[in-house]
Amino acid sequence: MTRRRRAGIVLAAAAALVAACSSNTAGSGGNATGGTSGTGTAAKVKVAFVYVGPVGDAGWTKKHDDGRKELEAALGDKIQTTFLESVPEGAESEATFERLAREGNKVIFATSFGYMDQMLAVAAKYPDVVFMHATGYKTSANMGTYFGAAEEARYLSGMAAGSATKSNKLGYVAAFPIPEVIRGINAFTLGAQKVNPNVTVDVVWTSTWFNPTTEKEAAQSLLNKGIDVIGQHQDTPGPGEAAEAAGAKWVGYNDDMSRFAPKAWLTAPMWDWGPLYIKTVQDVMAGTWKTGQYYGTMADGLVKLAPVAESVPADVRAAIEDTQKKIISGEFAPFTGPISKQDGSSAYAAGAKATLEELLKMDYFVKGVNGSASGKG
Amino acid sequence: MNNSAFVLMLAASMVAATPIALAALGELLAERSGVLNLGVEGMMLIGAVVAFQTGTKTGNLWVALLVGSLAGAALSAVHAVLTITLRASQIVTGLSLTIFGTGLATFVGKSIEGMPLAVDFRPTPWGPLADLPVIGPVLFKQDPIVYATIVLGFVIAFYLRRTRTGLSLRSVGESPATADSMGIPVALFRYIHVLLGGLLAGAAGAYLVLGQVPSWSQESTTGGLGWIALALVVFASWQPVRLLLGAFLFGFSRQLNFFLQGQGVAVPAELLSMLPYLLTIIVLVVWGSRDLRRRVGAPDALGIAYVRDER
C-alpha cells in the first residue's frame, strides 16, 4: 500500500487536474444538488467511481471498471461516469469523496475496504448524494455497502485444485488476515477436500493486495516445498507465473487470467459488478434506492466461476457444474457441517449451515489448512 | 538435497538480488564520479516499460534488454545535462527524475496493462556444475542475467582498483579540482558514468519484466527497488563486490519472510516489509553528515557540482 502511495498521489493529482478541467467545461449549473437546469433540458446524472488500484491491474479494479463500462452502455446518455484510479486508502481519500460530491455526482462508488470511515464522514455532509462502499460494513441513510459470496466460487475452484494435485499439498498466497480472505481460504480447502479428502492447504501472507513480484516470490516459496497447486487472494497473475514456470497448477482470482499461465490455469472465482451498478443507478434515478448491505451470490450473478480448464478431468468438471447448480438453487452452501476447525474442535455439526453474520466475522481456519489465521507464520 | 526448500530459497534469493545489484552497480559508477542520481526508480520503470513494449513487438529478449537499457540511459542524460552542465541541485533533479519517469512509464504502459509477455529469461544450467550440492542450484542454474551481473560486479571492481581510467574516475569523485589540474576531463567523466548508471538502471528494470514477472504492473513493477539500490550503494561503502553481497543479503531477506512462514515460525510480515524504508532512512542520515560520509567511504565530492576556479 505504502509503496503505491507516492505514485498514487501523483496520479491522483493528475486525475484531479483532468477531472477539474472536464467539470469546468461541462458544469453549467455547478450546484451540488444537481437536478434539471433552468433551460428545461434534462441534466445527465453524474456517477463517480473511486478505485484503489489502476484500471489495468488485470484483476480487482479492472472488473469494477468493466462494470462501469457496462453501466455506460446500458444507460447511455442519461448518465455521465468518471473514475479515479490508484486512490490511496485512509485519510487522503476523504478529500476525493468530498470533491466528487461537491462536483455534483449523484452516486459515488468506492471499491476498497480502507475507504470506509472517510466515505461515511463525507456521506453525512452530503445527504442528497448516494454513497456505495464495496467490502465494508458501515452504513448510513445515504451510504450502502455491496459485496458478495466469493466463497461459493472459491469452493468450486477448490474442487478443481483438489483433483489436480498429485502431492496432495495445495498452497494459497493470501493478502491480509481479514474475514474476507480467511473464509475464501476455508471455502477453497473444503472444496478441495470434497474431491480429495487427503489434501492440505499451506498459507503464506504477503501483506499486499497488489505486488506482482512479492506475490510471485510467495508462490515460489510454496512451490519450493513440493506444493503443486497454487490458489490466491491477490490481484495480480504473479502466483500463476510462478506455477507456470514450475509446471504446477494454478487457481487465479477476479478474472479469466489464463493468458498469463495457459498450462497452469485451472479456473478462478470472478466478479461481475455491472448488473449491480446498473440497478443501483436506475434505483437512484427512479427515487427508489434504499440503503442497506447488499451481499451478492452466484444465484444473482455477482459471483461467477471462470471456465474450468480442459486439464481438469471430465467427471470433476461435471461435479463442479452440478455443485454450482445446487449452490444457485440454494440446495447447497459451502459452509455446511460437519466442519472442524484447524485445532480439531467442531465449527459446525452435520447439516448445520453458517449464517451470513458468522461468515462475515470468520477468523479461524478449518481443518487441513496449515498457517495462522492471525497472520503470523 | 538440492530440492530442499532452503536451497531453493537461496537460489531464489539470487534472482531477487539481481535487479537491485544491477541498478546499484550503475548508481555506484555515477556516485564514484561525484554525481548522486536519486532517479534510479524512475529510470528502472522506463527501462521496464520500454523493454516490455520492445519484447512484445520483436519477441527478442536481448533486443528488449538493450532497448530498455538505452531508455534508462536516455533518462539519465537529462540528469547529466542538468547537474553537470547546468549545475542544478543533484537531489532535486534526481527526485524529479523519479517522479517524471514514473509518470511517463505509466503513460507509455497504458497499452500493455494486463497483457502477458510471451518471452522471458529462463535458467540455463552449467552442465554437471549445476548438480553440485547447494552451490549448483544457487550459482550454476540461473538465467544469463544473473551470471552477467556477478561478472559485472567483479569487472567494475577491477576497473576501479586496477585501471588508469578507474583511478582517474575516483579522483574526479574525490577531488575534481585536483583531477582537473592534472588534465582529466571532469565533465566528460561525469557524463559517461551517469549515462552508464542510467544504462544499468534501465537494464535492471528490463530484467524485472523479462526475467522475473512477465507483466507490466505500473509503479508496482519496481515497487521501491530503485530506492533500495540507492541504499545498497551506501551499505556497500561504494565497493562493487561488497555491493553484490549486500544485494544477495537483501534478496535473501525477501525470501526469508515466506520461508519462515512456511516453516511455521512466527514473524510479522510487516516487520520485514519495513526493511527497504529503514535502509533509505539510513542513507539520508549518512547523507546529512559530512563526517559520517567520509567515514563510510563516500566520494568526497559526491553531490557537489564542479565549477573550475571556484572553491
XYZ file of C-alpha atoms in Angstrom:
688
model
C 0.000 0.000 0.000
C 2.636 2.491 1.029
C 4.798 1.742 -1.972
C 1.907 2.661 -4.186
C 1.296 5.818 -2.291
C 3.978 8.043 -3.785
C 2.901 7.497 -7.341
C -0.688 7.288 -6.212
C -0.503 10.875 -5.072
C 0.930 11.915 -8.410
C -1.759 10.003 -10.236
C -4.489 11.340 -8.009
C -3.230 14.865 -8.547
C -3.138 14.337 -12.300
C -6.584 12.776 -12.241
C -7.810 15.671 -10.143
C -6.492 18.108 -12.733
C -8.163 16.252 -15.563
C -11.402 15.952 -13.629
C -11.268 19.610 -12.670
C -10.831 20.628 -16.296
C -13.654 18.435 -17.559
C -16.027 19.595 -14.847
C -15.265 23.178 -15.742
C -16.235 22.650 -19.333
C -19.326 20.580 -18.534
C -20.501 22.450 -15.475
C -23.393 24.662 -16.464
C -25.163 24.632 -13.127
C -22.421 23.637 -10.791
C -24.873 23.039 -7.977
C -24.063 20.110 -5.751
C -27.698 19.125 -5.522
C -27.883 18.758 -9.304
C -31.268 18.137 -10.861
C -32.535 19.795 -14.008
C -31.082 23.020 -15.235
C -33.106 26.186 -15.777
C -33.399 25.783 -19.538
C -35.504 22.648 -19.165
C -33.100 20.125 -20.734
C -32.607 17.059 -18.555
C -29.143 17.068 -16.985
C -27.119 13.873 -17.038
C -26.865 12.022 -13.758
C -23.224 12.051 -12.751
C -21.766 8.824 -11.365
C -18.234 8.558 -9.973
C -16.017 5.550 -9.208
C -13.052 5.558 -6.854
C -10.602 2.683 -7.417
C -7.820 1.519 -5.126
C -5.652 0.168 -7.960
C -5.004 1.013 -11.613
C -7.700 0.009 -14.135
C -5.053 -2.058 -15.906
C -4.401 -4.372 -12.947
C -5.889 -7.366 -14.810
C -7.905 -8.129 -11.681
C -9.945 -6.409 -8.984
C -10.004 -2.842 -10.310
C -10.330 -3.919 -13.934
C -13.503 -5.837 -13.069
C -15.004 -2.779 -11.392
C -14.151 -0.685 -14.417
C -15.738 -3.316 -16.682
C -18.852 -2.807 -14.543
C -18.651 0.948 -15.072
C -18.452 0.427 -18.839
C -21.492 -1.884 -18.703
C -23.327 0.863 -16.823
C -22.452 3.398 -19.523
C -23.529 1.009 -22.258
C -26.848 0.319 -20.529
C -27.909 3.831 -19.561
C -26.165 5.665 -22.381
C -26.547 9.440 -22.442
C -28.752 9.560 -19.360
C -25.637 9.359 -17.246
C -22.054 10.545 -17.191
C -19.409 8.487 -15.407
C -15.935 9.367 -14.187
C -13.367 7.297 -12.358
C -10.276 7.956 -10.271
C -7.695 5.151 -10.130
C -4.983 4.312 -7.594
C -6.547 6.492 -4.905
C -4.807 5.751 -1.589
C -6.949 4.348 1.223
C -7.305 6.165 4.513
C -7.245 9.872 5.316
C -6.284 11.032 1.834
C -9.412 9.558 0.269
C -11.711 11.906 2.208
C -10.810 14.926 0.084
C -11.520 12.856 -3.018
C -15.043 11.938 -1.880
C -15.695 15.498 -0.758
C -14.688 16.898 -4.141
C -16.701 14.341 -6.097
C -19.787 15.143 -4.042
C -19.291 18.876 -4.479
C -18.905 18.454 -8.237
C -22.475 17.232 -8.428
C -22.046 13.473 -8.615
C -25.321 11.826 -7.591
C -23.856 8.374 -6.977
C -20.310 7.600 -5.784
C -18.945 4.058 -5.712
C -15.804 3.268 -3.693
C -14.168 -0.089 -4.196
C -11.871 -0.794 -1.275
C -12.267 -1.587 2.410
C -9.952 1.195 3.571
C -12.245 3.979 2.288
C -14.966 3.132 4.795
C -14.675 5.773 7.535
C -13.802 8.584 5.139
C -16.792 7.830 2.959
C -19.058 7.689 5.996
C -17.860 11.116 7.105
C -18.436 12.691 3.694
C -21.818 10.952 3.320
C -23.043 12.718 6.459
C -22.284 16.097 4.852
C -23.994 15.380 1.511
C -27.375 13.779 2.269
C -28.547 14.171 -1.362
C -25.724 12.044 -2.751
C -25.843 8.247 -2.691
C -22.629 6.615 -1.491
C -21.890 2.941 -2.151
C -18.966 1.243 -0.452
C -17.651 -2.164 -1.509
C -16.465 -4.725 1.070
C -17.168 -2.633 4.180
C -19.720 -2.941 6.982
C -20.720 0.626 7.935
C -23.894 2.145 6.500
C -25.972 5.298 6.933
C -29.170 6.763 5.468
C -27.371 7.592 2.201
C -24.487 5.109 2.310
C -24.904 1.448 1.454
C -22.440 -1.404 1.135
C -22.024 -4.078 -1.509
C -20.011 -7.249 -1.722
C -20.580 -10.877 -2.477
C -20.203 -14.532 -1.663
C -16.909 -15.241 -3.413
C -16.691 -18.263 -1.118
C -19.240 -20.025 -3.332
C -16.922 -19.802 -6.350
C -13.852 -20.454 -4.203
C -15.376 -23.725 -3.050
C -15.856 -24.772 -6.691
C -12.314 -23.696 -7.625
C -11.058 -25.751 -4.661
C -12.700 -28.828 -6.220
C -10.646 -28.272 -9.386
C -7.497 -27.768 -7.285
C -8.113 -30.884 -5.192
C -8.402 -33.009 -8.323
C -5.280 -31.517 -9.934
C -2.785 -32.196 -7.130
C -0.501 -35.223 -7.171
C 1.270 -34.424 -3.892
C -1.992 -33.697 -2.018
C -0.338 -30.442 -0.962
C -2.015 -27.211 -2.062
C -0.748 -23.706 -1.399
C -2.501 -20.349 -1.079
C -0.992 -16.891 -1.499
C -3.056 -14.537 0.667
C -3.017 -10.773 1.171
C -4.238 -9.894 4.667
C -5.701 -11.977 7.543
C -9.219 -10.489 7.436
C -12.520 -12.443 7.384
C -13.000 -11.987 3.620
C -9.678 -13.712 2.894
C -9.973 -16.308 5.663
C -13.372 -17.582 4.552
C -12.060 -17.753 0.990
C -9.190 -19.973 2.107
C -11.597 -22.135 4.113
C -14.035 -22.484 1.219
C -11.162 -23.389 -1.134
C -9.971 -26.022 1.349
C -13.437 -27.509 1.878
C -13.974 -27.720 -1.894
C -10.626 -29.452 -2.375
C -11.370 -31.895 0.451
C -14.714 -32.682 -1.153
C -12.977 -34.343 -4.132
C -9.767 -35.354 -2.304
C -10.081 -35.807 1.488
C -6.291 -36.020 1.964
C -5.330 -32.536 0.818
C -3.799 -29.859 2.993
C -3.526 -26.142 2.159
C -0.427 -24.144 3.193
C -0.999 -20.370 3.508
C 1.548 -17.543 3.141
C 0.685 -13.918 3.873
C 2.085 -11.173 1.633
C 0.732 -8.004 3.355
C -0.200 -6.562 -0.046
C -3.175 -6.733 -2.435
C -1.186 -5.762 -5.479
C 2.515 -6.500 -5.914
C 3.396 -8.967 -8.676
C 6.966 -9.620 -7.523
C 6.057 -10.258 -3.890
C 3.115 -12.439 -4.908
C 5.293 -14.471 -7.257
C 8.009 -14.916 -4.643
C 5.437 -16.043 -2.091
C 4.081 -18.605 -4.557
C 7.634 -19.742 -5.305
C 8.245 -20.393 -1.600
C 5.213 -22.707 -1.617
C 6.339 -24.493 -4.779
C 9.776 -24.993 -3.207
C 8.111 -27.109 -0.517
C 6.716 -29.559 -3.067
C 3.283 -27.973 -3.348
C 1.848 -28.464 -6.836
C -1.341 -26.351 -6.938
C -1.449 -22.651 -6.017
C -4.540 -20.643 -5.109
C -4.545 -16.912 -4.435
C -6.341 -13.974 -2.880
C -4.213 -11.387 -4.679
C -4.863 -9.016 -7.535
C -2.086 -9.904 -9.999
C -1.258 -13.039 -12.007
C 2.191 -13.210 -10.320
C 1.460 -16.507 -8.479
C 0.304 -18.049 -11.768
C 3.550 -17.135 -13.459
C 5.475 -18.947 -10.711
C 3.239 -22.001 -11.096
C 3.616 -21.975 -14.884
C 7.430 -21.913 -14.677
C 7.420 -24.758 -12.132
C 4.999 -26.926 -14.116
C 2.429 -26.669 -11.310
C -1.300 -25.773 -11.462
C -2.990 -22.518 -10.511
C -6.353 -21.103 -9.446
C -6.474 -17.353 -10.178
C -8.805 -14.644 -8.918
C -11.065 -11.836 -10.194
C -10.961 -12.578 -13.905
C -10.057 -15.149 -16.549
C -6.268 -14.847 -16.260
C -5.484 -17.959 -18.319
C -3.430 -15.976 -20.856
C -0.759 -15.373 -18.198
C -0.217 -19.061 -17.460
C -2.057 -21.205 -20.006
C -0.608 -24.554 -18.865
C -1.018 -23.916 -15.145
C -4.511 -22.410 -15.402
C -7.382 -24.302 -13.752
C -10.113 -21.710 -13.114
C -10.856 -18.683 -10.900
C -13.594 -17.066 -8.833
C -14.744 -13.930 -10.675
C -16.814 -10.834 -10.064
C -19.461 -9.277 -12.314
C -20.283 -5.831 -10.933
C -22.123 -4.442 -13.986
C -25.706 -5.510 -13.195
C -25.405 -4.174 -9.628
C -24.076 -0.825 -10.851
C -26.882 -0.541 -13.393
C -29.583 -1.412 -10.867
C -28.216 0.963 -8.228
C -28.095 3.932 -10.598
C -31.540 3.115 -12.018
C -32.967 2.984 -8.492
C -31.373 6.314 -7.623
C -32.791 7.891 -10.794
C -36.246 6.498 -10.024
C -36.009 7.621 -6.414
C -36.448 4.087 -5.108
C -32.907 3.492 -3.840
C -32.656 2.380 -0.223
C -29.612 1.988 1.962
C -28.529 -1.457 3.151
C -25.932 -4.157 2.925
C -26.008 -5.957 -0.394
C -24.343 -9.375 -0.427
C -24.464 -10.816 -3.945
C -24.224 -14.504 -4.776
C -23.779 -16.886 -7.670
C -27.568 -17.039 -7.858
C -27.890 -13.347 -8.709
C -24.816 -13.346 -10.920
C -22.476 -11.099 -8.931
C -20.127 -14.036 -8.283
C -19.037 -16.304 -11.101
C -16.620 -19.115 -11.834
C -14.278 -18.733 -14.800
C -14.402 -21.539 -17.386
C -12.730 -24.644 -15.943
C -9.632 -25.801 -17.859
C -9.725 -28.902 -20.053
C -6.933 -30.375 -17.912
C -9.431 -30.958 -15.106
C -10.912 -34.487 -15.516
C -14.363 -34.577 -17.108
C -16.010 -36.176 -14.074
C -14.659 -33.441 -11.798
C -15.828 -30.754 -14.197
C -19.271 -32.375 -14.175
C -19.217 -32.465 -10.358
C -18.254 -28.769 -10.245
C -21.088 -27.901 -12.590
C -23.518 -29.971 -10.557
C -22.423 -28.327 -7.288
C -22.694 -24.896 -8.907
C -26.316 -25.666 -9.821
C -27.026 -26.724 -6.246
C -25.444 -23.542 -4.904
C -27.524 -21.424 -7.250
C -30.723 -23.264 -6.367
C -29.947 -22.900 -2.677
C -29.775 -26.662 -2.170
C -26.133 -26.471 -1.056
C -23.890 -23.947 0.725
C -20.101 -24.321 1.030
C -20.161 -23.845 4.804
C -22.412 -26.744 5.700
C -21.388 -29.025 8.590
C -19.732 -31.181 9.594
C -16.840 -28.705 9.603
C -13.913 -28.894 12.024
C -11.626 -26.044 12.950
C -7.858 -26.225 12.451
C -7.347 -27.481 16.029
C -9.881 -30.276 15.550
C -12.735 -28.690 17.505
C -16.114 -28.596 15.815
C -17.223 -25.453 13.990
C -20.497 -26.805 12.588
C -22.292 -30.033 13.351
C -23.514 -32.210 10.497
C -26.133 -30.373 8.475
C -25.724 -27.014 10.232
C -25.205 -24.023 7.946
C -23.143 -20.923 8.650
C -25.202 -17.735 8.851
C -24.196 -14.682 6.833
C -23.206 -12.897 10.031
C -20.907 -15.763 11.003
C -19.346 -15.788 7.543
C -18.613 -12.064 7.695
C -16.798 -12.499 11.006
C -14.904 -15.724 10.282
C -11.494 -15.579 11.972
C -10.374 -19.227 12.170
C -9.066 -21.789 9.681
C -10.770 -25.100 9.040
C -9.015 -28.434 9.492
C -6.493 -29.082 6.714
C -5.202 -25.511 6.487
C -1.588 -25.001 7.582
C -0.834 -21.461 8.680
C -2.003 -18.866 11.136
C -5.343 -17.100 10.742
C -3.926 -14.190 12.732
C -1.338 -13.530 10.019
C 1.788 -14.851 11.669
C 3.850 -17.616 10.102
C 19.246 -32.054 -1.031
C 19.267 -29.629 -3.945
C 15.485 -29.781 -3.937
C 15.174 -28.825 -0.283
C 13.134 -25.705 0.369
C 16.152 -23.974 1.893
C 18.481 -24.455 -1.088
C 15.712 -23.422 -3.469
C 15.199 -20.317 -1.349
C 18.893 -19.459 -1.665
C 18.617 -19.851 -5.435
C 15.544 -17.608 -5.497
C 17.448 -15.021 -3.442
C 19.956 -14.724 -6.299
C 17.159 -13.896 -8.731
C 15.634 -11.370 -6.323
C 19.065 -9.782 -5.813
C 19.873 -9.326 -9.496
C 17.804 -6.236 -10.404
C 18.870 -4.467 -7.208
C 22.520 -5.317 -7.848
C 22.357 -4.122 -11.462
C 20.776 -0.795 -10.593
C 23.099 -0.290 -7.614
C 26.235 -1.029 -9.668
C 25.118 1.654 -12.096
C 24.489 4.128 -9.303
C 27.875 3.267 -7.823
C 29.585 4.290 -11.065
C 27.695 7.596 -11.158
C 28.415 8.323 -7.497
C 32.084 7.416 -7.883
C 32.255 10.238 -10.431
C 30.684 12.566 -7.879
C 27.107 12.618 -9.142
C 24.261 11.390 -6.960
C 21.260 10.279 -9.026
C 18.093 9.728 -6.992
C 16.217 8.941 -10.222
C 17.013 5.207 -10.134
C 13.394 4.213 -9.533
C 12.220 6.309 -12.497
C 14.946 5.012 -14.808
C 14.126 1.423 -13.844
C 10.450 1.931 -14.629
C 11.241 3.460 -18.003
C 13.622 0.583 -18.733
C 10.931 -1.917 -17.754
C 8.112 -0.427 -19.810
C 10.274 0.092 -22.904
C 11.728 -3.418 -22.640
C 8.198 -4.835 -22.334
C 6.978 -2.915 -25.384
C 10.045 -3.961 -27.372
C 9.716 -7.578 -26.243
C 6.090 -7.639 -27.348
C 6.914 -6.176 -30.769
C 10.129 -8.059 -31.578
C 9.808 -11.212 -29.494
C 13.551 -10.958 -28.896
C 14.717 -10.864 -25.271
C 18.151 -9.425 -25.984
C 16.857 -6.632 -28.192
C 14.292 -5.827 -25.492
C 17.003 -5.742 -22.835
C 19.201 -3.483 -24.969
C 16.439 -1.018 -25.866
C 15.222 -0.931 -22.253
C 18.746 -0.170 -21.053
C 19.134 2.602 -23.616
C 15.858 4.123 -22.460
C 17.252 4.243 -18.914
C 20.406 5.901 -20.238
C 18.336 8.454 -22.152
C 16.574 9.486 -18.962
C 19.878 9.743 -17.084
C 21.137 12.071 -19.833
C 18.574 14.603 -18.600
C 20.098 14.340 -15.135
C 23.617 14.685 -16.556
C 22.841 17.854 -18.519
C 21.007 19.464 -15.612
C 23.507 18.654 -12.884
C 26.860 18.608 -14.689
C 26.455 21.314 -17.316
C 23.773 23.479 -15.702
C 24.831 22.627 -12.110
C 21.322 22.143 -10.798
C 20.864 20.519 -7.392
C 21.529 16.800 -7.770
C 18.990 15.877 -5.111
C 16.130 17.914 -6.536
C 16.878 16.877 -10.113
C 17.148 13.219 -9.157
C 13.855 13.245 -7.285
C 12.146 14.962 -10.208
C 13.568 12.288 -12.478
C 11.866 9.585 -10.408
C 8.538 11.399 -10.431
C 8.803 12.134 -14.142
C 9.972 8.615 -15.003
C 7.128 7.056 -13.005
C 4.517 9.206 -14.702
C 5.938 8.716 -18.176
C 6.236 4.947 -17.719
C 2.631 4.703 -16.510
C 1.507 6.705 -19.533
C 3.583 4.741 -22.056
C 2.476 1.486 -20.435
C -1.287 2.060 -20.820
C -1.473 -0.179 -23.893
C 0.301 -3.140 -22.249
C -1.610 -3.142 -18.979
C -2.995 -6.582 -18.238
C -1.039 -8.221 -21.057
C 1.354 -11.137 -20.656
C 4.830 -11.116 -22.227
C 5.401 -14.203 -24.335
C 9.184 -14.363 -23.874
C 11.263 -14.415 -20.709
C 14.752 -15.321 -19.493
C 14.884 -18.925 -18.332
C 17.605 -20.637 -16.279
C 20.470 -22.094 -18.305
C 22.242 -24.738 -16.156
C 26.011 -25.199 -16.459
C 26.082 -28.913 -17.195
C 27.408 -31.028 -14.303
C 28.228 -27.931 -12.224
C 24.503 -27.380 -11.762
C 24.291 -30.669 -9.866
C 26.841 -29.702 -7.209
C 25.296 -29.719 -3.749
C 23.928 -26.330 -2.663
C 26.128 -24.130 -4.877
C 24.879 -25.908 -8.016
C 21.322 -24.528 -7.856
C 22.462 -21.244 -6.325
C 25.303 -20.349 -8.720
C 25.099 -22.573 -11.792
C 21.403 -22.957 -12.517
C 20.361 -19.355 -13.081
C 19.377 -17.245 -16.055
C 22.059 -15.427 -18.107
C 21.426 -12.043 -16.487
C 22.224 -13.388 -13.023
C 25.604 -14.624 -14.296
C 26.238 -11.375 -16.150
C 25.509 -9.284 -13.055
C 28.009 -11.184 -10.933
C 30.683 -10.871 -13.617
C 29.903 -7.174 -13.996
C 30.429 -6.604 -10.262
C 33.941 -8.024 -10.442
C 34.725 -6.191 -13.690
C 33.749 -2.870 -12.087
C 35.855 -3.689 -9.018
C 38.829 -4.360 -11.296
C 38.139 -1.188 -13.277
C 38.114 0.975 -10.161
C 41.169 -0.530 -8.498
C 43.478 -1.657 -11.258
C 42.978 0.551 -14.292
C 44.228 4.032 -15.066
C 40.780 5.228 -16.147
C 39.340 3.855 -12.951
C 41.883 5.778 -10.927
C 41.006 8.931 -12.850
C 37.325 8.300 -12.150
C 37.989 8.027 -8.440
C 39.958 11.259 -8.408
C 37.081 13.014 -10.230
C 34.767 11.847 -7.468
C 37.133 12.680 -4.629
C 38.655 15.952 -5.765
C 37.538 17.264 -9.130
C 39.764 20.352 -8.836
C 42.873 18.199 -8.487
C 41.736 15.916 -11.284
C 41.106 18.945 -13.472
C 44.551 20.364 -12.803
C 46.004 17.011 -13.848
C 44.248 17.290 -17.191
C 41.423 14.809 -16.519
C 38.231 15.936 -18.294
C 35.942 16.101 -15.237
C 32.683 16.817 -17.061
C 33.283 14.066 -19.620
C 33.977 11.503 -16.891
C 30.837 12.512 -15.070
C 28.712 12.375 -18.211
C 29.934 8.913 -19.160
C 29.401 7.426 -15.715
C 25.983 8.983 -15.172
C 24.944 7.531 -18.544
C 26.372 4.135 -17.594
C 24.390 4.374 -14.390
C 21.208 5.020 -16.378
C 22.040 2.157 -18.723
C 22.320 -0.300 -15.842
C 19.204 1.041 -14.099
C 17.334 0.560 -17.385
C 18.722 -2.975 -17.627
C 17.597 -3.656 -14.051
C 14.057 -2.522 -14.892
C 14.102 -4.554 -18.100
C 15.163 -7.640 -16.155
C 12.158 -7.234 -13.831
C 9.735 -7.775 -16.711
C 11.920 -10.034 -18.866
C 13.209 -12.302 -16.106
C 11.038 -12.003 -13.021
C 7.376 -11.220 -13.601
C 6.485 -11.023 -17.298
C 3.720 -8.459 -16.931
C 3.554 -4.681 -16.590
C 2.117 -3.515 -13.257
C 2.719 0.253 -13.368
C 4.824 1.531 -10.478
C 4.370 -1.755 -8.625
C 6.698 -3.326 -11.192
C 9.641 -1.874 -9.288
C 7.802 -1.354 -6.002
C 10.588 0.728 -4.455
C 13.544 -1.385 -5.619
C 15.253 1.725 -7.005
C 15.367 3.226 -3.527
C 16.819 0.047 -2.127
C 19.513 0.123 -4.816
C 20.427 3.641 -3.672
C 20.660 2.495 -0.077
C 22.701 -0.507 -1.107
C 25.464 1.684 -2.576
C 25.954 3.310 0.817
C 25.588 -0.005 2.631
C 28.410 -1.376 0.438
C 30.666 1.659 1.068
C 30.895 2.203 -2.715
C 32.656 -1.179 -3.150
C 31.274 -3.312 -6.025
C 31.979 -6.761 -4.561
C 30.583 -5.771 -1.194
C 27.581 -4.473 -3.128
C 26.979 -7.891 -4.697
C 26.979 -9.467 -1.235
C 24.642 -6.790 0.067
C 22.240 -7.382 -2.810
C 22.220 -11.102 -2.066
C 21.538 -10.336 1.572
C 18.583 -8.206 0.586
C 17.248 -10.828 -1.832
C 17.653 -13.361 0.957
C 15.714 -11.231 3.443
C 12.796 -11.004 0.991
C 12.675 -14.775 0.590
C 13.210 -15.390 4.297
C 9.824 -13.843 5.071
C 7.936 -16.534 3.128
C 10.374 -19.303 4.028
C 9.892 -18.706 7.760
C 6.117 -18.531 7.329
C 6.304 -21.875 5.557
C 8.278 -23.378 8.439
C 5.676 -22.205 10.937
C 7.910 -19.557 12.533
C 6.027 -16.507 13.755
C 7.470 -13.409 12.087
C 5.138 -10.492 11.490
C 5.427 -9.928 7.735
C 5.055 -6.174 8.292
C 8.411 -6.087 10.050
C 10.292 -7.367 7.029
C 8.380 -5.150 4.605
C 9.746 -2.191 6.577
C 13.364 -3.020 5.750
C 13.723 -1.067 2.476
C 12.464 2.106 4.120
C 14.703 1.719 7.132
C 17.649 1.420 4.777
C 16.566 4.563 2.957
C 16.422 6.451 6.224
C 19.961 5.305 6.996
C 21.073 6.702 3.641
C 19.562 10.055 4.478
C 21.224 10.083 7.890
C 24.600 9.291 6.359
C 23.895 11.910 3.712
C 23.282 14.555 6.316
C 26.638 14.197 7.984
C 29.784 15.006 6.038
C 31.912 13.385 8.686
C 29.921 10.179 8.587
C 30.007 10.190 4.809
C 33.781 10.237 4.785
C 33.959 7.509 7.360
C 31.747 5.122 5.354
C 33.778 5.742 2.214
C 31.699 8.171 0.179
C 33.490 10.002 -2.623
C 34.420 13.376 -1.174
C 32.914 15.495 -3.920
C 29.681 13.480 -4.125
C 26.696 15.721 -4.694
C 28.738 18.831 -5.421
C 28.732 20.376 -8.864
C 32.215 21.157 -10.143
C 32.998 24.671 -11.315
C 36.543 25.430 -12.411
C 38.307 28.226 -10.443
C 35.723 28.206 -7.731
C 36.338 26.958 -4.266
